[in-house]
Amino acid sequence: MAKAPPYPLMIGPIHPALKEPTMFKFTLEGERVLDADLQPGFNHRGIEYLGMKRNPLQVLHLTERVCGICSAAHQFVFTRAVEHAAVIQPTERADYLRVLIAELERIHSHLLWAGVAGHELGFDSVLYYTWKIREDVQDILEILTGNRVNHSYYIFGGVRRDVSDEGIAKARKILQGYKKLEDTVLNIFLSDPTIAHRTRDVGTLTYDNAIKLCACGPLTRGAGVKKDVRFSWPCAAYGDMKNDFKVVIPSDYGYPNKGDIFSQVVVRLHETFEAIRMCDWVLDNLPKGPITSEPNLSALLMAKLRMAEGEAVARVEAPRGEDIHYVRLKKGKMEIDSWKVRVPTYGNIMSWITMFKDAQIADIPIIIASIDPCIGCMDRVTVVDGDSGKEKVLGMDEIKRLADRRARGWK
Amino acid sequence: MKLTKSFDRSLWVFHVNAASCNGCDIEIVAALTPRYDVERFGIKLVGTPRHADVLLVTGPVNTQMADRVRRIYEQTPGPKAVLIIGNCGASSGVYYDSYCIQGPFDEFIKKVDPNAIIVYVPGCPIRPEAIIMGVVEAWKALEKLRGEA
């Protein structure tokens, strides 16, 4: 029989294995993946462009809609960036409440991922089980913020709503319920032979590659890299709690730091329960006081934000990894002068290429799902040539060349 | 277009993400999973538009997705309904003045098929209960077709 030549396989933009539109081009030899390429841009909505046409208070609502899953993380980091630029100090109670919502979001996001990963393995019972228990954390979020998904909780100088004692009691009861489930959930995922068979030594990202490719979030921690902005660059209440918690890596829980999908399952599940303990810690240590340093919104907007001059970068650990926002404000200008979002998935997509090497076709969906991609977050940048109107993708050499030219003051 | 009697028992849905922010998409999955569990009514998420009765469309339609959504709509066998999930499809939502948005999705789909059955489920994001409500509305709209020749 003649040897089949390498043949291409396109997956996407609409495909049952993808929850969001993006396109993959694989080069295959039989069942084996030789090479992989990614074509993003199907989810592009021009959010940064829209942000530069609106004032910071309006952009707050836009930041949530960068991604519906990690909406609180984007708002968290954006408020921090604007606070740095406009020199606004959040209150202490607000700092704690911000961390509470961010950690609750991490619980919901990681449980969501665990369900989707189970679905991609063809293990739908796991999907239904994890999404069933995920609804409980959605209940807490609804009690505390008033909405299930886009909470609009953060504002410059603090948060929008205070938590009542009744709300705290309800939240504690639900968190207590999660602690009882810890053994069951870990047992389902970590002792199951089907999951072990499909995830061990599949989609491996080595320690060196994780560092070389600037990956972030649970993906790198699965490879043993202790990279977590909550601990290395603590903000808000994270600084107060960093002695009680530590970065989750598989070797601390008796598993090798292999960087395969199984390691990521270990990291994400243990992080979920670590986040539950963090929420408990926040509720135990919640300081009293006002929830915002500037309750009058028009004073905040007209006096502080419009008159602010400066630029700032802020970083927060979103559920998927490090989220960075850059904001520049100009004095007398209502709109944001410049806004750049670097989302965790943007740092992680390059890891896909090495993870796909030598994988089987059947493993493609789980490898895609394993980095917990958020294409909605990522697809904000396309380079359009202004003269011809043609889109083009810039290579590293080209970007370097343009950067050099810019550094010399050319256009 | 006349419906067969067996058609109105259960609706199979296909989820099209036309540049959505994921907020509505996770609520669709939440509606399918045990707390809300629409599968008990036979409503099922299918893997291809060719098996679907209803398209669940989330997000405003951007330039890249416009042609693809049109093709998906054409691949869906009739009689079919389109459920516009969230504010984006009805009015482009917060992205209304972006350069890459191809206008509200309902107008876009009416250009492709003037007789399209469109059901709106507004909200940003919608709640899972609203999706169940929307599917019931789509079901009623499809049932109405039976009376017509």
Coordinates of C-alpha atoms in Angstrom, one line a residue:
Chain A
M1 CA 0.0 0.0 0.0
A2 CA 1.3 3.4 -0.9
K3 CA 2.2 5.7 1.9
A4 CA -0.5 8.4 2.2
P5 CA 1.0 11.9 1.8
P6 CA 0.4 14.4 4.7
Y7 CA -3.0 15.8 4.2
P8 CA -4.7 18.9 5.7
L9 CA -7.7 18.9 8.1
M10 CA -9.6 22.1 8.8
I11 CA -11.5 22.4 12.0
G12 CA -13.8 25.4 12.5
P13 CA -14.8 28.1 12.6
I14 CA -18.1 26.4 13.5
H15 CA -17.5 22.9 14.8
P16 CA -19.1 20.8 17.6
A17 CA -15.8 20.6 19.4
L18 CA -15.4 24.3 19.5
K19 CA -17.7 26.4 21.7
E20 CA -16.5 29.6 20.0
P21 CA -15.6 30.3 16.5
T22 CA -11.9 29.9 15.6
M23 CA -10.2 27.9 13.0
F24 CA -7.5 25.2 13.1
K25 CA -5.5 23.9 10.2
F26 CA -3.9 20.5 10.9
T27 CA -1.4 18.6 8.8
L28 CA -2.0 14.9 9.3
E29 CA -0.2 11.7 8.5
G30 CA -2.8 9.0 9.1
E31 CA -4.2 9.7 12.6
R32 CA -1.1 11.6 13.7
V33 CA -0.9 15.4 13.8
L34 CA 2.3 16.5 12.2
D35 CA 1.7 20.2 12.4
A36 CA -1.0 22.6 13.6
D37 CA -1.8 26.2 12.8
L38 CA -4.4 28.6 14.2
Q39 CA -6.4 31.2 12.4
P40 CA -8.2 33.5 14.9
G41 CA -10.3 36.6 14.2
F42 CA -13.8 35.1 13.9
N43 CA -14.9 36.5 17.2
H44 CA -13.5 40.0 16.6
R45 CA -15.7 42.8 17.9
G46 CA -13.4 45.8 18.0
I47 CA -13.8 46.3 21.8
E48 CA -10.6 48.4 22.3
Y49 CA -11.7 50.7 19.5
L50 CA -15.2 51.0 21.1
G51 CA -13.5 51.7 24.5
M52 CA -11.7 54.7 23.1
K53 CA -15.0 56.3 22.1
R54 CA -16.5 56.1 25.6
N55 CA -15.9 57.4 29.1
P56 CA -14.4 55.2 31.8
L57 CA -17.7 54.5 33.5
Q58 CA -19.2 53.3 30.2
V59 CA -16.2 51.2 29.5
L60 CA -16.7 49.4 32.8
H61 CA -19.7 47.7 31.2
L62 CA -17.7 47.0 28.0
T63 CA -14.9 45.3 29.9
E64 CA -17.3 42.7 31.2
R65 CA -18.3 41.9 27.7
V66 CA -14.8 41.2 26.6
C67 CA -15.6 37.7 27.9
G68 CA -18.8 36.5 29.7
I69 CA -17.0 33.8 31.7
C70 CA -14.2 35.9 33.3
S71 CA -16.2 39.1 33.3
A72 CA -15.4 40.0 36.9
A73 CA -11.6 39.5 36.3
H74 CA -11.6 42.0 33.4
Q75 CA -13.6 44.5 35.4
F76 CA -11.3 44.0 38.4
V77 CA -8.1 44.7 36.4
F78 CA -9.6 47.6 34.4
T79 CA -10.8 49.4 37.6
R80 CA -7.3 48.9 39.0
A81 CA -5.6 50.3 35.9
V82 CA -7.9 53.4 35.9
E83 CA -7.4 53.8 39.7
H84 CA -3.7 53.8 39.2
A85 CA -3.9 56.3 36.3
A86 CA -6.4 58.6 38.1
V87 CA -5.0 58.1 41.6
I88 CA -8.2 56.9 43.3
Q89 CA -7.8 54.8 46.4
P90 CA -10.3 51.9 46.9
T91 CA -11.5 51.3 50.5
E92 CA -10.4 48.3 52.5
R93 CA -13.7 46.6 52.6
A94 CA -14.0 47.0 48.8
D95 CA -10.6 45.3 48.3
Y96 CA -11.9 42.3 50.2
L97 CA -15.2 42.1 48.4
R98 CA -13.4 42.4 45.1
V99 CA -11.3 39.4 45.9
L100 CA -14.4 37.5 47.1
I101 CA -16.1 38.0 43.7
A102 CA -13.0 37.2 41.8
E103 CA -12.5 33.9 43.7
L104 CA -16.2 32.9 43.3
E105 CA -15.7 33.5 39.6
R106 CA -12.7 31.2 39.6
I107 CA -14.8 28.5 41.2
H108 CA -17.5 28.8 38.6
S109 CA -15.0 29.0 35.7
H110 CA -13.0 26.0 36.8
L111 CA -16.1 23.9 37.3
L112 CA -17.3 25.0 33.9
W113 CA -14.0 23.9 32.4
A114 CA -14.1 20.6 34.2
G115 CA -17.5 19.9 32.7
V116 CA -16.5 21.0 29.2
A117 CA -13.4 18.8 29.5
G118 CA -15.5 15.8 30.4
H119 CA -17.8 16.6 27.5
E120 CA -14.9 16.7 25.1
L121 CA -13.7 13.3 26.4
G122 CA -17.2 11.9 25.6
F123 CA -17.9 11.6 29.3
D124 CA -21.2 13.5 29.5
S125 CA -22.1 12.4 33.1
V126 CA -19.2 14.4 34.3
L127 CA -20.5 17.5 32.4
Y128 CA -23.9 17.2 34.0
Y129 CA -22.5 16.6 37.5
T130 CA -20.1 19.5 37.5
W131 CA -22.6 21.9 35.9
K132 CA -25.1 20.8 38.5
I133 CA -22.8 21.8 41.4
R134 CA -21.7 24.9 39.5
E135 CA -25.2 26.3 39.8
D136 CA -24.7 26.7 43.5
V137 CA -21.8 29.1 43.1
Q138 CA -24.0 31.0 40.5
D139 CA -26.5 31.3 43.3
I140 CA -23.9 32.9 45.6
L141 CA -23.0 35.3 42.8
E142 CA -26.6 36.2 42.3
I143 CA -27.2 36.8 46.0
L144 CA -24.1 39.0 46.4
T145 CA -24.1 40.9 43.1
G146 CA -27.7 40.6 41.7
N147 CA -26.8 38.8 38.5
R148 CA -25.5 35.4 37.4
V149 CA -23.0 36.2 34.7
N150 CA -22.2 39.9 34.1
H151 CA -22.2 41.3 37.6
S152 CA -21.2 44.9 37.1
Y153 CA -19.8 44.8 40.7
Y154 CA -16.6 46.8 40.4
I155 CA -16.4 50.5 40.2
F156 CA -13.5 53.0 40.6
G157 CA -12.8 53.4 44.2
G158 CA -14.8 50.4 45.4
V159 CA -17.7 48.2 44.6
R160 CA -21.3 48.8 43.8
R161 CA -23.1 46.8 46.4
D162 CA -22.5 45.9 50.0
V163 CA -23.1 42.3 51.2
S164 CA -25.7 41.9 53.8
D165 CA -25.3 39.6 56.8
E166 CA -28.1 37.5 55.4
G167 CA -26.3 37.2 52.1
I168 CA -23.0 36.2 53.9
A169 CA -24.9 33.5 55.9
K170 CA -26.4 32.0 52.6
A171 CA -23.0 32.2 50.9
R172 CA -21.3 30.4 53.8
K173 CA -23.9 27.7 53.8
I174 CA -23.3 27.0 50.1
L175 CA -19.5 27.1 50.5
Q176 CA -19.9 24.6 53.3
G177 CA -21.8 22.3 50.9
Y178 CA -18.9 22.5 48.5
K179 CA -16.4 21.4 51.1
K180 CA -18.4 18.3 51.7
L181 CA -18.2 17.5 47.9
E182 CA -14.5 17.9 47.7
D183 CA -13.6 14.2 48.1
T184 CA -16.4 13.2 45.7
V185 CA -15.3 15.6 42.9
L186 CA -11.6 14.8 43.3
N187 CA -12.4 11.1 43.2
I188 CA -14.5 11.4 40.0
F189 CA -11.8 13.1 38.1
L190 CA -8.6 11.8 39.5
S191 CA -9.4 8.1 40.1
D192 CA -11.4 7.4 37.0
P193 CA -9.6 5.1 34.6
T194 CA -11.4 6.7 31.5
I195 CA -10.3 10.2 32.4
A196 CA -6.8 9.0 33.3
H197 CA -6.5 7.0 30.0
R198 CA -7.6 10.0 27.9
T199 CA -5.6 12.7 29.6
R200 CA -2.3 11.2 30.9
D201 CA 0.6 12.0 28.5
V202 CA -1.8 13.8 26.1
G203 CA -1.1 17.3 25.1
T204 CA 2.0 17.7 27.1
L205 CA 3.5 21.2 27.6
T206 CA 7.0 20.8 29.1
Y207 CA 8.4 23.1 31.8
D208 CA 10.9 24.6 29.3
N209 CA 8.2 25.2 26.7
A210 CA 5.8 26.8 29.2
I211 CA 8.5 29.4 30.0
K212 CA 9.7 29.8 26.5
L213 CA 6.2 30.3 25.1
C214 CA 5.1 32.7 27.9
A215 CA 2.2 30.6 28.8
C216 CA 0.2 31.6 31.9
G217 CA -2.4 30.4 34.3
P218 CA -3.2 26.8 35.3
L219 CA -1.6 25.6 32.1
T220 CA 1.9 26.6 33.3
R221 CA 1.2 25.5 36.9
G222 CA 0.4 22.0 35.5
A223 CA 4.0 22.0 34.1
G224 CA 5.4 22.9 37.5
V225 CA 6.0 26.6 36.9
K226 CA 5.1 28.5 40.0
K227 CA 3.5 31.4 38.2
D228 CA 0.5 33.0 39.8
V229 CA 0.0 36.8 39.9
R230 CA -2.1 36.4 43.0
F231 CA 1.0 35.5 44.9
S232 CA 3.9 37.0 42.9
W233 CA 2.2 40.4 42.4
P234 CA -0.5 40.5 45.0
C235 CA -3.2 43.2 44.8
A236 CA -6.3 44.1 46.8
A237 CA -6.7 41.5 49.6
Y238 CA -4.4 38.9 48.1
G239 CA -1.5 40.5 49.8
D240 CA -3.1 39.9 53.2
M241 CA -3.9 36.2 52.5
K242 CA -0.7 35.1 50.8
N243 CA 0.7 33.5 53.9
D244 CA -2.3 31.2 54.3
F245 CA -2.4 30.0 50.7
K246 CA 0.1 28.9 48.2
V247 CA 0.4 28.4 44.4
V248 CA -1.2 25.1 43.4
I249 CA 1.2 22.8 41.5
P250 CA 0.6 19.0 41.0
S251 CA 3.7 17.9 42.9
D252 CA 2.3 19.4 46.1
Y253 CA -0.7 16.9 45.8
G254 CA 1.3 13.8 45.0
Y255 CA 1.2 14.0 41.2
P256 CA 4.1 14.5 38.8
N257 CA 4.5 18.0 37.2
K258 CA 4.3 16.6 33.7
G259 CA 2.3 19.4 32.0
D260 CA -0.1 16.9 30.4
I261 CA -3.8 17.4 30.5
F262 CA -4.1 15.3 33.6
S263 CA -1.8 17.7 35.5
Q264 CA -4.1 20.6 34.4
V265 CA -7.1 18.7 35.8
V266 CA -5.3 18.3 39.1
V267 CA -4.3 22.0 39.2
R268 CA -7.8 23.3 38.3
L269 CA -9.7 21.1 40.7
H270 CA -7.4 21.8 43.6
E271 CA -7.5 25.5 42.7
T272 CA -11.3 25.3 42.9
F273 CA -11.3 24.1 46.4
E274 CA -8.4 26.5 47.3
A275 CA -10.6 29.3 46.0
I276 CA -13.5 28.1 48.2
R277 CA -11.2 28.3 51.2
M278 CA -10.1 31.8 50.1
C279 CA -13.7 32.9 50.0
D280 CA -14.2 31.6 53.5
W281 CA -11.0 33.5 54.6
V282 CA -12.4 36.7 53.0
L283 CA -15.7 36.3 54.8
D284 CA -14.0 35.6 58.1
N285 CA -11.7 38.7 57.8
L286 CA -14.1 41.1 56.1
P287 CA -13.3 44.6 57.5
K288 CA -16.0 47.1 58.3
G289 CA -16.4 50.4 56.6
P290 CA -17.6 52.1 53.4
I291 CA -17.7 50.1 50.2
T292 CA -16.5 52.9 48.0
S293 CA -14.3 56.0 48.4
E294 CA -16.4 58.1 46.0
P295 CA -20.1 57.3 46.1
N296 CA -21.1 60.3 43.9
L297 CA -20.8 59.0 40.3
S298 CA -20.9 62.4 38.6
A299 CA -18.2 63.8 40.9
L300 CA -16.2 60.7 40.2
L301 CA -16.6 61.1 36.5
M302 CA -16.3 64.9 36.1
A303 CA -13.8 65.8 38.8
K304 CA -11.6 62.7 39.0
L305 CA -11.6 60.8 35.8
R306 CA -12.0 63.7 33.4
M307 CA -9.3 65.7 35.1
A308 CA -6.9 62.7 35.4
E309 CA -3.7 62.6 33.4
G310 CA -1.6 59.5 33.4
E311 CA -1.2 55.9 32.3
A312 CA -1.1 52.6 34.1
V313 CA -0.8 48.9 33.8
A314 CA -2.6 46.5 36.1
R315 CA -2.4 42.7 36.4
V316 CA -4.8 40.3 38.0
E317 CA -4.9 36.5 37.9
A318 CA -8.1 35.7 35.9
P319 CA -9.3 32.0 36.0
R320 CA -7.4 31.3 32.8
G321 CA -4.2 33.1 33.7
E322 CA -2.7 36.6 33.9
D323 CA -4.9 39.4 32.6
I324 CA -3.2 42.7 31.9
H325 CA -4.9 46.0 31.0
Y326 CA -3.1 49.2 30.0
V327 CA -5.0 52.5 30.2
R328 CA -4.0 56.0 29.4
L329 CA -6.1 59.0 30.4
K330 CA -5.8 62.6 29.1
K331 CA -6.7 65.6 31.1
G332 CA -10.0 67.3 29.9
K333 CA -10.9 64.4 27.7
M334 CA -13.9 62.4 28.6
E335 CA -13.0 59.3 26.6
I336 CA -10.2 56.9 27.4
D337 CA -7.2 58.0 25.4
S338 CA -5.8 54.5 25.0
W339 CA -6.7 51.0 26.1
K340 CA -5.0 47.7 25.6
V341 CA -6.1 44.4 26.9
R342 CA -3.8 41.4 27.0
V343 CA -6.0 38.4 28.0
P344 CA -4.7 35.0 29.3
T345 CA -5.7 33.1 26.2
Y346 CA -3.5 35.4 24.1
G347 CA -0.5 34.1 26.1
N348 CA -1.6 30.5 25.9
I349 CA -2.5 30.0 22.2
M350 CA 1.1 29.4 21.2
S351 CA 1.3 26.4 23.6
W352 CA -1.3 24.7 21.4
I353 CA 1.2 24.3 18.6
T354 CA 3.6 22.2 20.7
M355 CA 0.8 20.4 22.5
F356 CA -0.7 19.2 19.2
K357 CA 2.6 17.7 18.0
D358 CA 2.2 13.9 17.5
A359 CA -1.3 13.9 19.0
Q360 CA -4.1 11.7 17.6
I361 CA -7.1 13.2 15.8
A362 CA -9.4 12.0 18.6
D363 CA -7.4 14.0 21.1
I364 CA -7.8 17.3 19.3
P365 CA -11.0 18.4 21.0
I366 CA -9.6 17.8 24.5
I367 CA -6.3 19.5 23.7
I368 CA -8.2 22.5 22.4
A369 CA -10.4 22.5 25.5
S370 CA -7.5 21.9 27.9
I371 CA -6.0 25.4 27.9
D372 CA -9.5 26.7 28.6
P373 CA -9.5 28.9 25.6
C374 CA -11.5 32.0 25.6
I375 CA -11.7 33.1 22.0
G376 CA -14.1 35.8 23.0
C377 CA -11.4 37.4 25.1
M378 CA -8.7 36.9 22.6
D379 CA -10.1 38.0 19.2
R380 CA -9.6 41.7 19.5
V381 CA -6.6 42.3 17.3
T382 CA -6.4 42.1 13.6
V383 CA -3.8 44.1 11.6
V384 CA -5.5 45.9 8.7
D385 CA -3.3 47.6 6.1
G386 CA -4.9 51.1 5.9
D387 CA -3.9 51.7 2.3
S388 CA -5.1 48.5 0.7
G389 CA -7.7 47.5 3.3
K390 CA -6.2 44.0 3.3
E391 CA -5.8 42.1 6.5
K392 CA -2.4 40.5 7.1
V393 CA -0.8 38.6 9.9
L394 CA 2.5 40.0 11.1
G395 CA 5.4 37.7 11.8
M396 CA 7.9 38.3 14.6
D397 CA 10.5 39.7 12.2
E398 CA 8.0 42.1 10.8
I399 CA 6.9 43.3 14.2
K400 CA 10.5 43.7 15.3
R401 CA 11.3 45.7 12.2
L402 CA 8.3 48.0 12.8
A403 CA 9.2 48.3 16.4
D404 CA 12.7 49.4 15.5
R405 CA 11.4 51.9 13.0
R406 CA 9.0 53.3 15.6
A407 CA 11.8 53.6 18.1
R408 CA 13.7 55.8 15.7
G409 CA 10.7 58.1 15.5
W410 CA 9.6 57.0 12.0
K411 CA 6.0 56.3 11.2
Chain B
M1 CA -45.0 25.4 4.2
K2 CA -46.9 22.7 6.2
L3 CA -45.6 20.9 9.2
T4 CA -45.9 17.2 9.7
K5 CA -47.7 16.1 12.9
S6 CA -44.6 14.5 14.3
F7 CA -42.6 17.7 14.1
D8 CA -44.0 19.5 17.1
R9 CA -43.0 16.9 19.6
S10 CA -39.5 18.2 20.4
L11 CA -37.1 20.7 19.0
W12 CA -33.5 20.0 18.2
V13 CA -31.3 23.1 18.5
F14 CA -28.0 24.1 17.0
H15 CA -25.9 26.7 18.7
V16 CA -24.2 29.3 16.5
N17 CA -21.7 31.6 18.1
A18 CA -21.6 34.7 15.9
A19 CA -18.9 36.6 17.7
S20 CA -20.6 36.4 21.1
C21 CA -18.9 37.3 24.4
N22 CA -19.7 33.8 25.9
G23 CA -22.1 35.1 28.5
C24 CA -25.1 33.8 26.6
D25 CA -23.3 30.7 25.5
I26 CA -22.6 29.5 29.0
E27 CA -26.3 30.2 29.9
I28 CA -27.4 28.0 27.0
V29 CA -25.3 25.1 28.4
A30 CA -26.6 25.9 31.9
A31 CA -30.2 25.5 30.5
L32 CA -29.3 22.1 29.1
T33 CA -27.7 20.8 32.3
P34 CA -29.5 19.4 35.4
R35 CA -30.7 22.5 37.2
Y36 CA -32.8 23.7 34.3
D37 CA -32.7 20.5 32.2
V38 CA -34.4 21.3 28.9
E39 CA -33.5 17.8 27.7
R40 CA -36.4 16.4 29.6
F41 CA -38.6 18.1 27.0
G42 CA -36.6 16.5 24.2
I43 CA -34.7 19.7 23.4
K44 CA -31.3 18.6 22.4
L45 CA -28.1 20.3 21.3
V46 CA -27.0 18.7 18.0
G47 CA -23.7 18.8 16.3
T48 CA -24.7 20.0 12.8
P49 CA -27.2 22.5 11.4
R50 CA -28.5 19.7 9.1
H51 CA -30.1 18.0 12.1
A52 CA -31.5 21.1 13.7
D53 CA -35.0 22.6 13.8
V54 CA -34.0 25.7 15.7
L55 CA -30.8 27.9 15.5
L56 CA -29.7 29.5 18.7
V57 CA -27.7 32.5 17.6
T58 CA -25.7 34.5 20.1
G59 CA -23.7 37.6 19.5
P60 CA -23.7 40.4 16.9
V61 CA -22.6 39.2 13.5
N62 CA -19.2 40.4 12.6
T63 CA -17.6 40.6 9.2
Q64 CA -15.8 37.2 9.4
M65 CA -18.9 35.3 10.6
A66 CA -21.5 37.0 8.4
D67 CA -21.1 34.6 5.4
R68 CA -20.7 31.6 7.7
V69 CA -23.9 32.3 9.6
R70 CA -25.8 32.7 6.3
R71 CA -24.5 29.4 5.1
I72 CA -25.5 27.7 8.4
Y73 CA -28.9 29.2 8.0
E74 CA -29.2 27.8 4.5
Q75 CA -28.0 24.4 5.6
T76 CA -30.7 24.1 8.2
P77 CA -33.7 22.2 6.7
G78 CA -37.1 23.9 6.9
P79 CA -39.4 24.6 8.6
K80 CA -37.0 26.2 10.9
A81 CA -36.9 29.0 13.5
V82 CA -34.1 31.3 14.6
L83 CA -33.8 32.1 18.3
I84 CA -31.9 35.3 18.8
I85 CA -30.3 34.9 22.2
G86 CA -29.3 38.1 24.0
N87 CA -29.5 41.7 23.1
C88 CA -26.6 41.5 20.6
G89 CA -28.6 39.8 17.8
A90 CA -31.6 42.2 18.2
S91 CA -29.7 45.5 18.4
S92 CA -26.0 44.7 18.3
G93 CA -25.9 45.5 22.0
V94 CA -22.9 47.2 23.4
Y95 CA -21.0 46.7 20.1
Y96 CA -23.5 48.8 18.0
D97 CA -20.9 51.3 16.7
S98 CA -18.1 49.0 16.0
Y99 CA -16.5 48.9 12.6
C100 CA -16.7 45.1 12.1
I101 CA -20.4 44.5 13.1
Q102 CA -22.7 43.7 10.2
G103 CA -25.8 45.3 11.7
P104 CA -28.4 43.7 13.9
F105 CA -28.7 40.1 13.2
D106 CA -32.5 40.0 12.6
E107 CA -32.2 42.5 9.8
F108 CA -29.3 40.5 8.4
I109 CA -31.3 37.2 8.4
K110 CA -34.4 38.9 6.9
K111 CA -32.2 39.8 3.9
V112 CA -31.4 36.2 3.4
D113 CA -34.9 34.9 4.0
P114 CA -37.7 37.4 4.3
N115 CA -40.1 34.8 5.8
A116 CA -37.7 33.7 8.6
I117 CA -39.3 32.9 11.9
I118 CA -37.4 35.0 14.4
V119 CA -37.9 34.7 18.2
Y120 CA -36.2 37.3 20.4
V121 CA -34.8 36.4 23.9
P122 CA -33.6 39.7 25.2
G123 CA -31.1 40.1 28.1
C124 CA -27.4 40.7 28.6
P125 CA -26.9 37.9 29.3
I126 CA -30.2 36.1 29.3
R127 CA -31.2 33.8 32.1
P128 CA -31.6 30.1 31.4
E129 CA -35.4 30.4 32.2
A130 CA -35.6 32.9 29.3
I131 CA -34.1 30.4 26.9
I132 CA -36.8 27.8 27.9
M133 CA -39.4 30.5 27.4
G134 CA -37.9 31.3 24.0
V135 CA -38.0 27.7 22.8
V136 CA -41.6 27.5 23.8
E137 CA -42.3 30.6 21.7
A138 CA -40.5 29.1 18.8
W139 CA -42.6 26.0 19.1
K140 CA -45.8 28.0 19.1
A141 CA -44.6 30.0 16.0
L142 CA -43.8 26.7 14.2
E143 CA -47.2 25.3 15.2
K144 CA -48.9 28.2 13.6
L145 CA -47.5 27.2 10.3
R146 CA -49.6 24.1 10.4
G147 CA -52.7 26.0 9.7
E148 CA -51.2 27.6 6.6
A149 CA -51.2 25.9 3.3

